[in-house]
């Protein structure tokens, strides 16, 4: 029998070598991914502890924010003005006075929606305190976008419809954002059209934010 008949062809040798190489590369790639994931992953107890810490931090933050906004005083030193009196009436101290002045200056009374946002974040974190869900990132994105629509529509409606309301604020009802947006929408859509657009935007914002 001819010896060349029993010898495998060069094409078969190249194909087998290529197959072995691809298999080895796939094995090493899986090992590398496993090593990276094992290094990046935290122990379950430590991960739960970190999530609980963030949740408790949010609880403290919302309580502090309520105190700062509820005890706002125009005589306290703030972001929008300076005060010569040394006594600070805000229960959150000097920092609380600055935070309250900044939020009320930018959003008017609609700044209280930030308290609702913090409560929503607390509720969302509490329901997921012992587990991690990768698909929840999209929910958080749409919820934050909905809150942005909600608060902007609220402060704009406040500046457009409630501008004559007598309340102690650093600037005016609706704040800086509300006044600017209300003026633009009033010119673009008219008074009634702007009101309708704001109601629709507010409803969409509430719907998206409620998905959190």
Tab-separated table of C-alpha atoms in Angstrom:
chain	number	residue	atom	x	y	z
A	1	UNK	CA	0.000	0.000	0.000
A	2	UNK	CA	1.223	3.462	-0.871
A	3	UNK	CA	2.465	5.404	2.206
A	4	UNK	CA	1.052	8.674	0.877
A	5	UNK	CA	-2.492	7.270	1.162
A	6	UNK	CA	-2.135	6.818	4.922
A	7	UNK	CA	-0.557	10.257	5.529
A	8	UNK	CA	-3.158	13.005	6.387
A	9	UNK	CA	-3.270	15.913	4.021
A	10	UNK	CA	-1.934	19.354	4.966
A	11	UNK	CA	-5.455	20.803	4.846
A	12	UNK	CA	-6.668	18.315	7.474
A	13	UNK	CA	-3.670	19.101	9.708
A	14	UNK	CA	-4.278	22.861	9.423
A	15	UNK	CA	-7.996	22.440	10.201
A	16	UNK	CA	-7.302	20.304	13.267
A	17	UNK	CA	-4.637	22.738	14.511
A	18	UNK	CA	-6.969	25.692	14.035
A	19	UNK	CA	-9.763	23.898	15.916
A	20	UNK	CA	-7.468	23.130	18.859
A	21	UNK	CA	-6.272	26.749	18.934
A	22	UNK	CA	-9.828	28.131	18.968
A	23	UNK	CA	-10.817	25.721	21.732
A	24	UNK	CA	-7.830	26.718	23.865
A	25	UNK	CA	-8.562	30.410	23.332
A	26	UNK	CA	-12.187	29.899	24.386
A	27	UNK	CA	-11.087	28.037	27.518
A	28	UNK	CA	-8.597	30.741	28.514
A	29	UNK	CA	-11.180	33.461	27.790
A	30	UNK	CA	-13.710	31.782	30.090
A	31	UNK	CA	-11.093	31.450	32.810
A	32	UNK	CA	-10.152	35.121	32.517
A	33	UNK	CA	-13.796	36.236	32.679
A	34	UNK	CA	-14.373	34.020	35.691
A	35	UNK	CA	-11.281	35.438	37.423
A	36	UNK	CA	-12.356	39.034	36.749
A	37	UNK	CA	-15.905	38.415	37.970
A	38	UNK	CA	-14.640	36.665	41.084
A	39	UNK	CA	-12.317	39.567	41.843
A	40	UNK	CA	-15.023	42.191	41.193
A	41	UNK	CA	-17.812	40.480	43.145
A	42	UNK	CA	-18.143	41.313	46.827
A	43	UNK	CA	-19.064	38.781	49.498
A	44	UNK	CA	-22.846	38.628	49.980
A	45	UNK	CA	-22.698	39.831	53.592
A	46	UNK	CA	-20.516	42.823	52.690
A	47	UNK	CA	-22.732	43.710	49.708
A	48	UNK	CA	-25.856	43.615	51.900
A	49	UNK	CA	-24.122	45.744	54.524
A	50	UNK	CA	-23.211	48.381	51.928
A	51	UNK	CA	-26.774	48.472	50.577
A	52	UNK	CA	-28.159	48.839	54.103
A	53	UNK	CA	-25.695	51.677	54.773
A	54	UNK	CA	-26.805	53.534	51.647
A	55	UNK	CA	-30.438	53.048	52.624
A	56	UNK	CA	-29.857	54.437	56.133
A	57	UNK	CA	-27.951	57.350	54.619
A	58	UNK	CA	-30.964	58.202	52.453
A	59	UNK	CA	-33.264	58.060	55.486
A	60	UNK	CA	-31.055	60.525	57.332
A	61	UNK	CA	-30.844	62.735	54.259
A	62	UNK	CA	-34.603	63.016	53.790
A	63	UNK	CA	-35.155	63.854	57.485
A	64	UNK	CA	-32.485	66.547	57.300
A	65	UNK	CA	-33.970	67.940	54.088
A	66	UNK	CA	-37.432	68.174	55.658
A	67	UNK	CA	-35.988	70.034	58.656
A	68	UNK	CA	-34.057	72.446	56.440
A	69	UNK	CA	-37.000	73.280	54.161
A	70	UNK	CA	-39.592	73.490	56.945
A	71	UNK	CA	-37.507	75.898	59.042
A	72	UNK	CA	-36.368	78.162	56.206
A	73	UNK	CA	-35.941	81.781	57.233
A	74	UNK	CA	-35.048	84.671	54.894
A	75	UNK	CA	-32.917	86.196	57.661
A	76	UNK	CA	-30.524	83.242	57.640
A	77	UNK	CA	-27.412	83.374	55.461
A	78	UNK	CA	-28.116	81.676	52.163
A	79	UNK	CA	-26.983	81.053	48.628
A	80	UNK	CA	-29.015	83.915	47.148
A	81	UNK	CA	-28.175	86.567	49.735
A	82	UNK	CA	-25.957	87.383	52.670
A	83	UNK	CA	-27.100	88.011	56.228
A	84	UNK	CA	-25.378	90.037	58.911
A	85	UNK	CA	-27.257	88.526	61.865
A	86	UNK	CA	-25.379	85.787	63.653
A	87	UNK	CA	-28.456	83.862	64.787
A	88	UNK	CA	-29.483	80.998	62.497
A	89	UNK	CA	-33.116	79.928	62.756
A	90	UNK	CA	-32.836	76.925	60.453
A	91	UNK	CA	-32.850	73.620	62.341
A	92	UNK	CA	-30.335	72.282	59.857
A	93	UNK	CA	-27.745	74.876	60.812
A	94	UNK	CA	-25.819	77.024	58.369
A	95	UNK	CA	-25.585	74.246	55.793
A	96	UNK	CA	-29.303	73.548	56.052
A	97	UNK	CA	-30.046	77.247	55.568
A	98	UNK	CA	-27.941	77.315	52.408
A	99	UNK	CA	-29.527	74.130	51.009
A	100	UNK	CA	-33.063	75.370	51.717
A	101	UNK	CA	-32.327	78.767	50.206
A	102	UNK	CA	-30.810	77.202	47.078
A	103	UNK	CA	-33.654	74.747	46.451
A	104	UNK	CA	-36.393	77.291	47.134
A	105	UNK	CA	-34.630	79.864	44.955
A	106	UNK	CA	-34.374	77.460	42.008
A	107	UNK	CA	-37.723	75.633	42.302
A	108	UNK	CA	-39.949	77.677	44.594
A	109	UNK	CA	-42.361	75.628	46.684
A	110	UNK	CA	-41.884	72.800	44.186
A	111	UNK	CA	-38.562	72.158	45.937
A	112	UNK	CA	-40.587	69.965	48.299
A	113	UNK	CA	-40.793	67.413	45.499
A	114	UNK	CA	-37.183	66.553	46.342
A	115	UNK	CA	-38.475	65.119	49.609
A	116	UNK	CA	-40.829	62.911	47.582
A	117	UNK	CA	-37.894	61.853	45.401
A	118	UNK	CA	-35.889	60.832	48.472
A	119	UNK	CA	-38.867	58.894	49.863
A	120	UNK	CA	-39.166	57.087	46.526
A	121	UNK	CA	-35.466	56.241	46.588
A	122	UNK	CA	-35.814	54.938	50.156
A	123	UNK	CA	-38.755	52.743	49.209
A	124	UNK	CA	-36.972	51.452	46.106
A	125	UNK	CA	-33.824	50.683	48.090
A	126	UNK	CA	-35.745	48.961	50.881
A	127	UNK	CA	-37.506	46.606	48.474
A	128	UNK	CA	-34.124	45.628	46.954
A	129	UNK	CA	-31.964	45.775	50.065
A	130	UNK	CA	-31.145	42.048	49.963
A	131	UNK	CA	-30.822	41.500	46.221
A	132	UNK	CA	-29.316	43.040	43.080
A	133	UNK	CA	-31.264	43.313	39.837
A	134	UNK	CA	-29.402	44.286	36.668
A	135	UNK	CA	-32.629	45.091	34.807
A	136	UNK	CA	-33.553	47.719	37.428
A	137	UNK	CA	-31.113	50.216	35.868
A	138	UNK	CA	-33.567	51.005	33.089
A	139	UNK	CA	-36.346	51.484	35.638
A	140	UNK	CA	-34.192	53.915	37.625
A	141	UNK	CA	-33.312	55.883	34.488
A	142	UNK	CA	-36.950	56.324	33.449
A	143	UNK	CA	-37.983	57.113	37.025
A	144	UNK	CA	-35.346	59.875	37.299
A	145	UNK	CA	-36.381	61.256	33.921
A	146	UNK	CA	-39.998	61.218	35.093
A	147	UNK	CA	-39.071	63.082	38.259
A	148	UNK	CA	-37.272	65.716	36.203
A	149	UNK	CA	-40.429	66.218	34.119
A	150	UNK	CA	-42.535	66.298	37.278
A	151	UNK	CA	-40.550	68.934	39.158
A	152	UNK	CA	-40.017	71.188	36.138
A	153	UNK	CA	-43.708	71.054	35.232
A	154	UNK	CA	-44.624	71.765	38.843
A	155	UNK	CA	-42.388	74.802	39.282
A	156	UNK	CA	-43.414	76.116	35.863
A	157	UNK	CA	-47.115	75.731	36.716
A	158	UNK	CA	-46.427	77.434	40.038
A	159	UNK	CA	-44.843	80.421	38.321
A	160	UNK	CA	-47.539	80.575	35.644
A	161	UNK	CA	-50.682	80.108	37.753
A	162	UNK	CA	-49.661	80.783	41.375
A	163	UNK	CA	-47.358	83.767	40.910
A	164	UNK	CA	-49.522	85.980	43.168
A	165	UNK	CA	-49.393	83.547	46.094
A	166	UNK	CA	-48.154	85.203	49.297
A	167	UNK	CA	-45.423	82.983	50.657
A	168	UNK	CA	-41.917	83.579	51.977
A	169	UNK	CA	-39.443	82.558	49.305
A	170	UNK	CA	-35.959	83.714	48.274
A	171	UNK	CA	-37.201	84.723	44.800
A	172	UNK	CA	-40.822	84.060	43.780
A	173	UNK	CA	-43.269	81.154	43.360
A	174	UNK	CA	-41.824	78.691	40.873
A	175	UNK	CA	-38.265	79.782	41.471
A	176	UNK	CA	-35.715	80.620	38.824
A	177	UNK	CA	-36.441	77.584	36.643
A	178	UNK	CA	-40.198	78.037	36.867
A	179	UNK	CA	-40.114	81.722	35.951
A	180	UNK	CA	-37.845	81.126	32.949
A	181	UNK	CA	-39.824	78.142	31.610
A	182	UNK	CA	-43.215	79.737	32.250
A	183	UNK	CA	-42.231	82.850	30.337
A	184	UNK	CA	-41.002	80.788	27.385
A	185	UNK	CA	-44.042	78.506	27.298
A	186	UNK	CA	-46.433	81.442	27.642
A	187	UNK	CA	-44.938	83.073	24.569
A	188	UNK	CA	-44.838	79.798	22.627
A	189	UNK	CA	-48.220	78.254	23.481
A	190	UNK	CA	-50.178	81.001	25.182
A	191	UNK	CA	-51.518	80.969	28.720
A	192	UNK	CA	-54.093	78.197	28.258
A	193	UNK	CA	-51.893	76.121	25.946
A	194	UNK	CA	-48.980	76.310	28.365
A	195	UNK	CA	-51.231	75.261	31.230
A	196	UNK	CA	-52.475	72.229	29.272
A	197	UNK	CA	-48.933	71.240	28.266
A	198	UNK	CA	-47.763	71.471	31.880
A	199	UNK	CA	-50.624	69.306	33.126
A	200	UNK	CA	-49.793	66.645	30.521
A	201	UNK	CA	-46.069	66.806	31.339
A	202	UNK	CA	-46.809	66.566	35.053
A	203	UNK	CA	-49.002	63.498	34.521
A	204	UNK	CA	-46.331	61.787	32.401
A	205	UNK	CA	-43.710	62.594	35.002
A	206	UNK	CA	-45.806	61.121	37.806
A	207	UNK	CA	-46.468	57.981	35.746
A	208	UNK	CA	-42.768	57.434	35.013
A	209	UNK	CA	-41.649	58.239	38.528
A	210	UNK	CA	-44.268	55.896	40.012
A	211	UNK	CA	-42.612	53.005	38.144
A	212	UNK	CA	-39.721	53.242	40.599
